[in-house]
Coordinates of C-alpha atoms and ligand atoms in Angstrom, one line a residue:
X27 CA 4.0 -28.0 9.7
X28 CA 6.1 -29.0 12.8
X29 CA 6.1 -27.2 15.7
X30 CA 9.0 -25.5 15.5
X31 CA 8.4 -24.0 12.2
X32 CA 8.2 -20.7 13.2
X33 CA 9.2 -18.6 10.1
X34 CA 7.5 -17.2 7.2
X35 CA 8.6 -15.9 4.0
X36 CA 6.6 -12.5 2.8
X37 CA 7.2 -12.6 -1.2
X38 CA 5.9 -9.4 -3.3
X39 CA 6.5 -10.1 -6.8
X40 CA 6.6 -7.3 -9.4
X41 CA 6.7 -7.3 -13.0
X42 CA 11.0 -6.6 -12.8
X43 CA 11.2 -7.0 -9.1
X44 CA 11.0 -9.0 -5.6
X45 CA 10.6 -7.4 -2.2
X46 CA 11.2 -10.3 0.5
X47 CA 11.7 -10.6 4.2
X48 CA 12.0 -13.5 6.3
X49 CA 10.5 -13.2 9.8
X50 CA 10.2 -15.1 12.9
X51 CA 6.2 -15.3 14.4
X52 CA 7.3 -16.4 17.7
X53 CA 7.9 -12.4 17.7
X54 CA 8.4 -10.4 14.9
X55 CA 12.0 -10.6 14.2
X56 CA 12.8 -10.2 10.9
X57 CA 16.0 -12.4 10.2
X58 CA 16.1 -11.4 6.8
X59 CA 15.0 -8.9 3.9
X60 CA 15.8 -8.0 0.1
X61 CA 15.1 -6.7 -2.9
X62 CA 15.6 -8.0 -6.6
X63 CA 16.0 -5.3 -9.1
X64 CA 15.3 -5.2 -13.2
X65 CA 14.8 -9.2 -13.5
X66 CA 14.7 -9.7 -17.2
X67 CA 16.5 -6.8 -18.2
X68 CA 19.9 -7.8 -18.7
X69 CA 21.6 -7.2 -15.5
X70 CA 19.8 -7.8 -12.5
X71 CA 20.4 -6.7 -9.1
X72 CA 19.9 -8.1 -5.4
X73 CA 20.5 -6.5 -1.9
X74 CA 19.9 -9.1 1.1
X75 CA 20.5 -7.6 4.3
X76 CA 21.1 -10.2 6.7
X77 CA 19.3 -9.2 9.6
X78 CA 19.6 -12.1 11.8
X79 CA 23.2 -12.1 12.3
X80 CA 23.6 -7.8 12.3
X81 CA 25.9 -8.4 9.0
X82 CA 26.5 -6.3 6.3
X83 CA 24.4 -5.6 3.2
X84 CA 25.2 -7.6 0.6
X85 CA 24.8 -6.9 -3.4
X86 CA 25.0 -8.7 -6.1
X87 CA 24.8 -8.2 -9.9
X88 CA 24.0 -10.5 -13.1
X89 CA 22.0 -11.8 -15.1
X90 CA 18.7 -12.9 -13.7
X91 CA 16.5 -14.1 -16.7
X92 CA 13.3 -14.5 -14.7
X93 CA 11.1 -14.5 -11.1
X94 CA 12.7 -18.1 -11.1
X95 CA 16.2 -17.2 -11.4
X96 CA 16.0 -14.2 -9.1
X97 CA 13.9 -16.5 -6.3
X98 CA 17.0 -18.9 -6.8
X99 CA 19.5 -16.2 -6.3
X100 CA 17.0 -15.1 -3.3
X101 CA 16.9 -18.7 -1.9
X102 CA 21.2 -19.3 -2.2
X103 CA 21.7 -16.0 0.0
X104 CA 19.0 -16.6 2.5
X105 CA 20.8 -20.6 2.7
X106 CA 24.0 -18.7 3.0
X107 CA 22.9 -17.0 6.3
X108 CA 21.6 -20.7 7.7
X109 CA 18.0 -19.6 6.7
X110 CA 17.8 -21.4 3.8
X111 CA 14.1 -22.6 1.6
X112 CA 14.6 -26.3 2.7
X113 CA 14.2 -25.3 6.8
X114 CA 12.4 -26.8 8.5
X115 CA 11.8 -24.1 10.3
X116 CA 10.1 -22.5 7.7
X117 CA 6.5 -22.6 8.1
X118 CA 4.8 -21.1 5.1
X119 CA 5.2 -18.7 1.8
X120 CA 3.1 -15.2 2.1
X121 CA 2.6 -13.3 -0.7
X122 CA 1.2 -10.1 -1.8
X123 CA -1.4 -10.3 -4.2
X124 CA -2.7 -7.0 -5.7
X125 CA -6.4 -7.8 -6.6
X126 CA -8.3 -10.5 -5.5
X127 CA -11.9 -8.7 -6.7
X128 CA -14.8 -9.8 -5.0
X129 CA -13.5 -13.5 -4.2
X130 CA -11.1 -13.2 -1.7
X131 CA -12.1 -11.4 1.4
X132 CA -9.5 -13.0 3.1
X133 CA -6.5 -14.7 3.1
X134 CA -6.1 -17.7 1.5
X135 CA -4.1 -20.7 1.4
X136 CA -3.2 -21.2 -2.1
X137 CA -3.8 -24.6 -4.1
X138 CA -4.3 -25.3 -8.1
X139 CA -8.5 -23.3 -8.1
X140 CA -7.1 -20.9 -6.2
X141 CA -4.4 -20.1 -8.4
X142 CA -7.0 -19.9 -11.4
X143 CA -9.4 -17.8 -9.6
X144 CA -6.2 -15.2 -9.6
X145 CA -5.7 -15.4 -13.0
X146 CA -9.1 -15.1 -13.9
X147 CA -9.0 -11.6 -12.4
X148 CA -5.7 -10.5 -14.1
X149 CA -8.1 -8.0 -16.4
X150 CA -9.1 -6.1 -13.6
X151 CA -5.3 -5.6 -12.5
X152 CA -3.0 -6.4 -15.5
X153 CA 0.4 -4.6 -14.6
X154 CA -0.1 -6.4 -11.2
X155 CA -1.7 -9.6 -10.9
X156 CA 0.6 -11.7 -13.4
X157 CA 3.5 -10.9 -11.7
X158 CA 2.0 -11.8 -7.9
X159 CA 1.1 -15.0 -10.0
X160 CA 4.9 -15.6 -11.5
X161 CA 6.3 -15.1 -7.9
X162 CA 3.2 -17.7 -6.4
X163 CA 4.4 -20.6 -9.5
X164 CA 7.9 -19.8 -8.7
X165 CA 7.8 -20.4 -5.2
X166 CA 5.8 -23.2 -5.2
X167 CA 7.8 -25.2 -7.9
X168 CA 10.5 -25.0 -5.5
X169 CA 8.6 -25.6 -2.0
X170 CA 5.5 -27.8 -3.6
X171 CA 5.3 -29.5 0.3
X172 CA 5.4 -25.7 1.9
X173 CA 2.0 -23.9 2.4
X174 CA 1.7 -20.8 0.7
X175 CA -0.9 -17.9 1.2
X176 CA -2.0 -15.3 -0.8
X177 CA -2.5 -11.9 1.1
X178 CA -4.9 -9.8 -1.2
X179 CA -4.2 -5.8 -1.2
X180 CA -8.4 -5.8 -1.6
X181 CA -9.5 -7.8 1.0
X182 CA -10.1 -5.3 3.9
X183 CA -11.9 -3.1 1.7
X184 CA -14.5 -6.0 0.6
X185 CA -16.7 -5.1 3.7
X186 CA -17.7 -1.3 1.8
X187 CA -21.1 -0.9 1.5
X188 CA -22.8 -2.0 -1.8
X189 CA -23.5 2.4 -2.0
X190 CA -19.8 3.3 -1.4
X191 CA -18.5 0.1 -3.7
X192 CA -21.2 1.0 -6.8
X193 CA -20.1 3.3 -9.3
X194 CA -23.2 5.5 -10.5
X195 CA -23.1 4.1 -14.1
X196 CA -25.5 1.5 -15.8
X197 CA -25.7 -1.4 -13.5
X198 CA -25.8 -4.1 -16.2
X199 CA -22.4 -2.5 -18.0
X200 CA -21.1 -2.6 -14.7
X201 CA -22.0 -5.9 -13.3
X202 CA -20.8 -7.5 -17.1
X203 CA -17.1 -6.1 -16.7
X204 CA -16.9 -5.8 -12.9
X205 CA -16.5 -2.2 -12.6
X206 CA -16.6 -1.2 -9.6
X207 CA -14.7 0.2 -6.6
X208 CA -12.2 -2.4 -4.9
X209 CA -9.8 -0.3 -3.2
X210 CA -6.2 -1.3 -2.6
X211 CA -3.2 -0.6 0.1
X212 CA -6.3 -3.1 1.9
X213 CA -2.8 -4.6 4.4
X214 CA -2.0 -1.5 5.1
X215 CA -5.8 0.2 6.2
X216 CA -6.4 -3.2 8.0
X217 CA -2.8 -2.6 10.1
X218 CA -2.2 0.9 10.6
X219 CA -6.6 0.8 11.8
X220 CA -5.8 -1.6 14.5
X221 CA -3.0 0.0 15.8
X222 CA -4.1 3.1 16.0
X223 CA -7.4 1.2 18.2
X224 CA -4.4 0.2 20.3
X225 CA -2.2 3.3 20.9
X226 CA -5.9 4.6 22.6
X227 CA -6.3 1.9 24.4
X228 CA -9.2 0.7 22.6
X229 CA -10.5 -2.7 20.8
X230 CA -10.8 -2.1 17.1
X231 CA -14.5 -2.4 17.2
X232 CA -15.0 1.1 19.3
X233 CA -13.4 3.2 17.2
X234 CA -13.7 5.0 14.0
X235 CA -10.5 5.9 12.2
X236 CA -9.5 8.2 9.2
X237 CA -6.5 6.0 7.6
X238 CA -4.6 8.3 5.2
X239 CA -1.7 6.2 3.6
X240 CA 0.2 8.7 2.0
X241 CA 3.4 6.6 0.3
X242 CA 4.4 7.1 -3.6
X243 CA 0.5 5.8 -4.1
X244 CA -1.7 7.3 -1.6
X245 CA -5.0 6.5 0.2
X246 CA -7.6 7.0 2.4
X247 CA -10.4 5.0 4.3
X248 CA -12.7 5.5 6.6
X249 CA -12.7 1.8 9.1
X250 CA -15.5 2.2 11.4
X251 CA -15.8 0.2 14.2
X252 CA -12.5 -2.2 12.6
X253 CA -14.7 -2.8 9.1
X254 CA -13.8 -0.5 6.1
X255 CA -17.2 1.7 5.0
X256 CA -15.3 3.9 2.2
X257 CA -12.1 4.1 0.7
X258 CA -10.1 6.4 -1.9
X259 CA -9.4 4.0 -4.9
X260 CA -11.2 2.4 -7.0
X261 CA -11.3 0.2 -9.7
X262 CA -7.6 0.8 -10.2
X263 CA -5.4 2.8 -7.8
X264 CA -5.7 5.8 -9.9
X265 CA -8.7 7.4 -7.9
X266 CA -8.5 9.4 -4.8
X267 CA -5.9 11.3 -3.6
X268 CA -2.9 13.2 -5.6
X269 CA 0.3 10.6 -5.1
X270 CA 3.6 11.0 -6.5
X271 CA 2.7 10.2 -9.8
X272 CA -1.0 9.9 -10.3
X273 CA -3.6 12.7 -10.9
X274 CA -5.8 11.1 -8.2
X275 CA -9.8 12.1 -8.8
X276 CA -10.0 13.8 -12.2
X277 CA -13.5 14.3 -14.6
X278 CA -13.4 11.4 -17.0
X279 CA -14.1 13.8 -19.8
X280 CA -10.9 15.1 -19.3
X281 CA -9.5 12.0 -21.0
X282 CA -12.1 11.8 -23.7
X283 CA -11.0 15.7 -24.0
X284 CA -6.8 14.8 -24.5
X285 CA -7.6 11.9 -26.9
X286 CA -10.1 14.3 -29.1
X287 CA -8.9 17.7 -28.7
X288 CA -5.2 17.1 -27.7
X289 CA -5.0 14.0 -30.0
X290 CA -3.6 11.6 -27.2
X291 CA -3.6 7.8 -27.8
X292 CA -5.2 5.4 -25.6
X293 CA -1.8 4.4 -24.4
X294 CA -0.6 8.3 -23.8
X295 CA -3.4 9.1 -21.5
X296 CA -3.1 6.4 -19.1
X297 CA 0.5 7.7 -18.7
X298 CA 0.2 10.8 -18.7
X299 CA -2.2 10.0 -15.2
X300 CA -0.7 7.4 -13.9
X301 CA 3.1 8.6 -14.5
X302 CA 3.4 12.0 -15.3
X303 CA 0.6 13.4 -13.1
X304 CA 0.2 14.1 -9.2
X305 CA 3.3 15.9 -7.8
X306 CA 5.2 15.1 -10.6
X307 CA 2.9 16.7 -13.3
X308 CA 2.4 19.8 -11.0
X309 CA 5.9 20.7 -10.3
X310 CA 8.2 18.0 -11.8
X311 CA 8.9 16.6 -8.4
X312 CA 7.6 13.4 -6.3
X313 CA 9.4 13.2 -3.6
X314 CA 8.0 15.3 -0.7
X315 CA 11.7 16.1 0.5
X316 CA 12.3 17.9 -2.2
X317 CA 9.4 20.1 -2.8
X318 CA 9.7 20.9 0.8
X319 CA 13.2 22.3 0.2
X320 CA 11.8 24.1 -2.8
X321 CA 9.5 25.7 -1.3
X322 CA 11.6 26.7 1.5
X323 CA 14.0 28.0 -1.2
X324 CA 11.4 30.2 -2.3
X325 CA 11.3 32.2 -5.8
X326 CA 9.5 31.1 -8.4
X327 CA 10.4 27.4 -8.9
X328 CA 9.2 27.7 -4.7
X329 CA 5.9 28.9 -6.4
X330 CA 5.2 25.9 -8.3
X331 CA 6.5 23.4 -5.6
X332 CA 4.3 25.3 -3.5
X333 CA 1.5 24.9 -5.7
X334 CA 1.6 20.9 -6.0
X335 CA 1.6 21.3 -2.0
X336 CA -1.8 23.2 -2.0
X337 CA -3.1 21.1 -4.3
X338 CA -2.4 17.9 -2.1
X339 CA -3.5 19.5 0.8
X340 CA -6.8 20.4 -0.5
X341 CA -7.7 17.3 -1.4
X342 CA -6.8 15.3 1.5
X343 CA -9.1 17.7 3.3
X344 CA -11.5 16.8 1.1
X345 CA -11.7 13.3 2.2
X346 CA -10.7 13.8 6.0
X347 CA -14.7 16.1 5.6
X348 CA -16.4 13.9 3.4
X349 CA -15.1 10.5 5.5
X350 CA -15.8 12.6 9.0
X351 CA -19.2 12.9 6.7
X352 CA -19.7 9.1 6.4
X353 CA -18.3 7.8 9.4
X354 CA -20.3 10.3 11.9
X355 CA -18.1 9.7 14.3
X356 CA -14.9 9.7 14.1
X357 CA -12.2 9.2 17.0
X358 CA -9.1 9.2 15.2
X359 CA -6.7 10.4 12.2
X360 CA -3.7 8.1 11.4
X361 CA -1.2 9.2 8.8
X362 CA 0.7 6.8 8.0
X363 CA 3.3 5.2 4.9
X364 CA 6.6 7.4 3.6
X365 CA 4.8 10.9 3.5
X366 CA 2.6 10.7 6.3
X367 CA 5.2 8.8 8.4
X368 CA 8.1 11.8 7.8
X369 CA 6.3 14.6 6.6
X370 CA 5.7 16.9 9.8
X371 CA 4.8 20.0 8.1
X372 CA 2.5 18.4 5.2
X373 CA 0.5 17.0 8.6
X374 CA 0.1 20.2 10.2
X375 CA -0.8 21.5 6.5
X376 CA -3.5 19.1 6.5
X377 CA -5.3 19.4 9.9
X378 CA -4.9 23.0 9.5
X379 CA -8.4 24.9 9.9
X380 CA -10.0 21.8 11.2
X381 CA -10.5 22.7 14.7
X382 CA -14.2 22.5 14.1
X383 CA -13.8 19.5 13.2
X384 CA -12.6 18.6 16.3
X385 CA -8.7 18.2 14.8
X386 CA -6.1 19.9 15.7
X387 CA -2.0 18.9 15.7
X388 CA 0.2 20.3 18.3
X389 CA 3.8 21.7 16.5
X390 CA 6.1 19.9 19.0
X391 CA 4.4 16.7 19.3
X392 CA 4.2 16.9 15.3
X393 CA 8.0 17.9 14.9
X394 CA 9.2 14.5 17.3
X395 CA 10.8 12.0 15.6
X396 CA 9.9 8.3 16.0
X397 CA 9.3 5.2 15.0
X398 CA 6.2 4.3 17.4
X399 CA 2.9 4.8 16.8
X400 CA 2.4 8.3 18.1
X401 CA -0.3 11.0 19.0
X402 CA 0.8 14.4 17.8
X403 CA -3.1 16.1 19.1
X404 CA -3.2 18.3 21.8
X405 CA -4.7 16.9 24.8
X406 CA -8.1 19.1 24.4
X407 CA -8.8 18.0 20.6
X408 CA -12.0 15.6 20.6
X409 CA -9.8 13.7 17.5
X410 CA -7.0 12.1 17.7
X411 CA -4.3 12.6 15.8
X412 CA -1.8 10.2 15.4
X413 CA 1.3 8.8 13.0
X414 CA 1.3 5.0 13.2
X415 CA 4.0 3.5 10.8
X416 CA 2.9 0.6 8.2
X417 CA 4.0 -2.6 7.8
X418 CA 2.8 -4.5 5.6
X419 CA 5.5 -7.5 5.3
X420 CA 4.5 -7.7 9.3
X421 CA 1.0 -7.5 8.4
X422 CA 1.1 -10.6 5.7
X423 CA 3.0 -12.4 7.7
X424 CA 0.9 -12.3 10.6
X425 CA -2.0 -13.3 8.1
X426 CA -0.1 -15.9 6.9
X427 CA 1.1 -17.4 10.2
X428 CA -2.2 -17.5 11.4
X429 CA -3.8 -19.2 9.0
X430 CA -1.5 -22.0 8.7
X431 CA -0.9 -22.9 12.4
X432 CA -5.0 -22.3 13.0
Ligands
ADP518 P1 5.7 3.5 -1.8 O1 4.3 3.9 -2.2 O2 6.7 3.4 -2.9 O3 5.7 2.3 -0.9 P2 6.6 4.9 0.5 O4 5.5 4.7 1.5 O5 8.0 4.3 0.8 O6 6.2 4.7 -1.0 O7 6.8 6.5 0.4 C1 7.8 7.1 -0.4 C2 7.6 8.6 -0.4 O8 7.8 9.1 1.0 C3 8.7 9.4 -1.1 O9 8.4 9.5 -2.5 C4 8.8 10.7 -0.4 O10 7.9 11.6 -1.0 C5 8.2 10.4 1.0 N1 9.2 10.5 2.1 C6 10.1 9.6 2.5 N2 10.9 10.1 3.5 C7 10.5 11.3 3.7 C8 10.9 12.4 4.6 N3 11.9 12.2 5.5 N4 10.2 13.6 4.5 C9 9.2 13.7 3.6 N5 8.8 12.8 2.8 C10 9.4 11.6 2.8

């Protein structure tokens, strides 16, 4: 790397899609960012925004027959904008892995074992893992010289106690198939943790947070003193909290119930919780937006809006006691991703009755718009409250950076 490579590259490969952005470390500019849309699927889609030089959005349709073509098309409209793969500004590759299990607690600059090591963990995240893998071949067939680093979604979470990580099942069972609890949205909990230590002035070591990353997936952790102790999902990101789509905690026997009594397949049940359950399931909505202005339109379609509302709420006060439980202490609340970023009155909702707690939200710091980490606690509340916005591209990057110019 030379010393004026500066930039990195954050990739996050889905099965039919690429997030990017291109930033700069010497401060966090991002010069660059984009989306590829239904690669594969006849006509594909790409939106670069051209940050650097203020310019327009620019779209682009066709045919995009695989992560290679779309990283091509991705790589001739970052070149068009001067900021092309070949710079030598360009210091390394980040990318989002999903899972990295046990192995990665960190992350990790990627060569041929490490590579395999990812694969060899594709059965514990199939939907994910392959395409994090495509997007890591992809990239490296056409920067082979380039450093690239692999960013696991898991890694933070890695430091939970063997008690909070251990599913109460047969240990052997267990052990043989790697069931246990990982935890995910890991970038996330590690970012939004530290700033929070930050907007109170404190090192990340002094404080215990309450991370609630409440997106389209949501969950929570408890970080105590900058480590994570507990967090909401588990083996998969279907346990925890209600999200958009997914039912969240649920009794297993539920699903041994719809595949003998209701005569669900295999296949049907894990859709019907990870798709059609959550908000959606409840009221047919998963956009908070919406169910807000349902409920504000009242009636009986209000009703059930209202209903998936309540049954959000209570659970995320079920893990803001049980984590105030297992952290002792705790010195701060941070909500945090699309919901807990926007949402004002789903916050106040959820602190709600939890003066004893020491938690309480004052209405006009809650109702301020901004995009700074904020406290929205009165000034007499032993908790603090706060909305710190994610970002996770920042948040790999950093990783990235760091690693390669150590
Ligand atoms: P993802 O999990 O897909 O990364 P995001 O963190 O972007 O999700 O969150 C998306 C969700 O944020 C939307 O589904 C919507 O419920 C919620 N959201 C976004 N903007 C607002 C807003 N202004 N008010 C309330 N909710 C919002």
């Amino acid at each position: 790397m030379t010393a004026t490579a500066t930039r990195v590259l954050v990739l996050n490969s889905g099965s039919s899609s690429v997030k990017y952005q291109l930033l700069d470390m010497r401060d966090g500019a991002r010069l660059a960012a984009g989306l590829v849309e239904r690669i594969g699927e006849g006509t594909s889609r790409l939106a670069h925004t051209p940050l650097a030089t203020g310019g327009e959005k620019r779209e682009t349709e066709g045919a995009m027959a695989d992560h290679e073509a779309a990283l091509k098309a991705v790589a001739a409209e970052l070149a068009a904008d001067g900021l092309g793969l070949d710079s030598p500004q360009l210091a390394a590759i980040g990318h989002r892995v999903v899972h990295g299990g046990l192995e990665f607690t960190e992350p990790t600059v990627i060569d041929d074992a490490v590579l395999e090591e990812i694969e060899r963990l594709v059965p514990l995240a199939p939907l994910h893992n392959p395409a994090n893998i495509t997007g890591i071949r992809t990239a490296r067939a056409l920067r082979p010289d380039l450093p690239q680093v692999a960013v696991f979604d898991t890694a933070f979470h890695t430091t939970m106690p063997e008690h909070a990580a251990r599913y109460a099942i047969d240990v052997a069972t267990a052990d043989r198939h790697r069931i246990r609890r990982y935890g995910f949205h890991g970038t996330s909990h590690a970012y939004v943790s530290r700033k929070t230590a930050a907007l109170l002035g404190k090192d990340p070591s002094e404080v215990n947070v309450i991370v609630l990353h409440l997106g389209n997936g949501a969950s929570a952790s408890a970080v105590a003193g900058g480590r994570c102790v507990d967090t909401s999902m588990g083996l998969t990101p279907l346990e925890g909290l209600v999200m958009g789509t997914r039912s969240g905690d649920i009794d297993p026997a539920v699903t041994f119930h719809l595949k003998r009594v209701a005569g669900m397949s295999e296949d049907e049940v894990d859709e019907l919780l990870n798709k059609k359950s959550g908000l959606i399931g409840l009221c047919g909505d998963n956009d908070m937006r919406e169910i807000r202005r349902r409920i504000d339109a009242g009636g009986e379609d209000g009703e059930r809006a209202r209903l998936a509302f309540d049954v959000y709420i209570h659970r995320l006060k079920k893990y803001l006691g049980a984590y105030s439980a297992v952290l002792g202490r705790v010195d701060a609340v941070a909500f945090t991703a699309g919901v807990g970023e926007n949402a004002a009155p789903l916050r106040e909702a959820a602190i709600a009755g939890l003066e004893e707690m020491g938690m309480a939200v004052d209405a006009d710091l809650n109702d301020r718009r901004s995009d700074e980490p904020r406290l929205i606690s009165p000034e007499y509340a032993r908790v603090a409250v706060a909305v710190v916005p994610t970002d996770e591209e920042l948040e790999i990057a950093q990783q990235t950076y760091a690693l390669v110019s150590a």
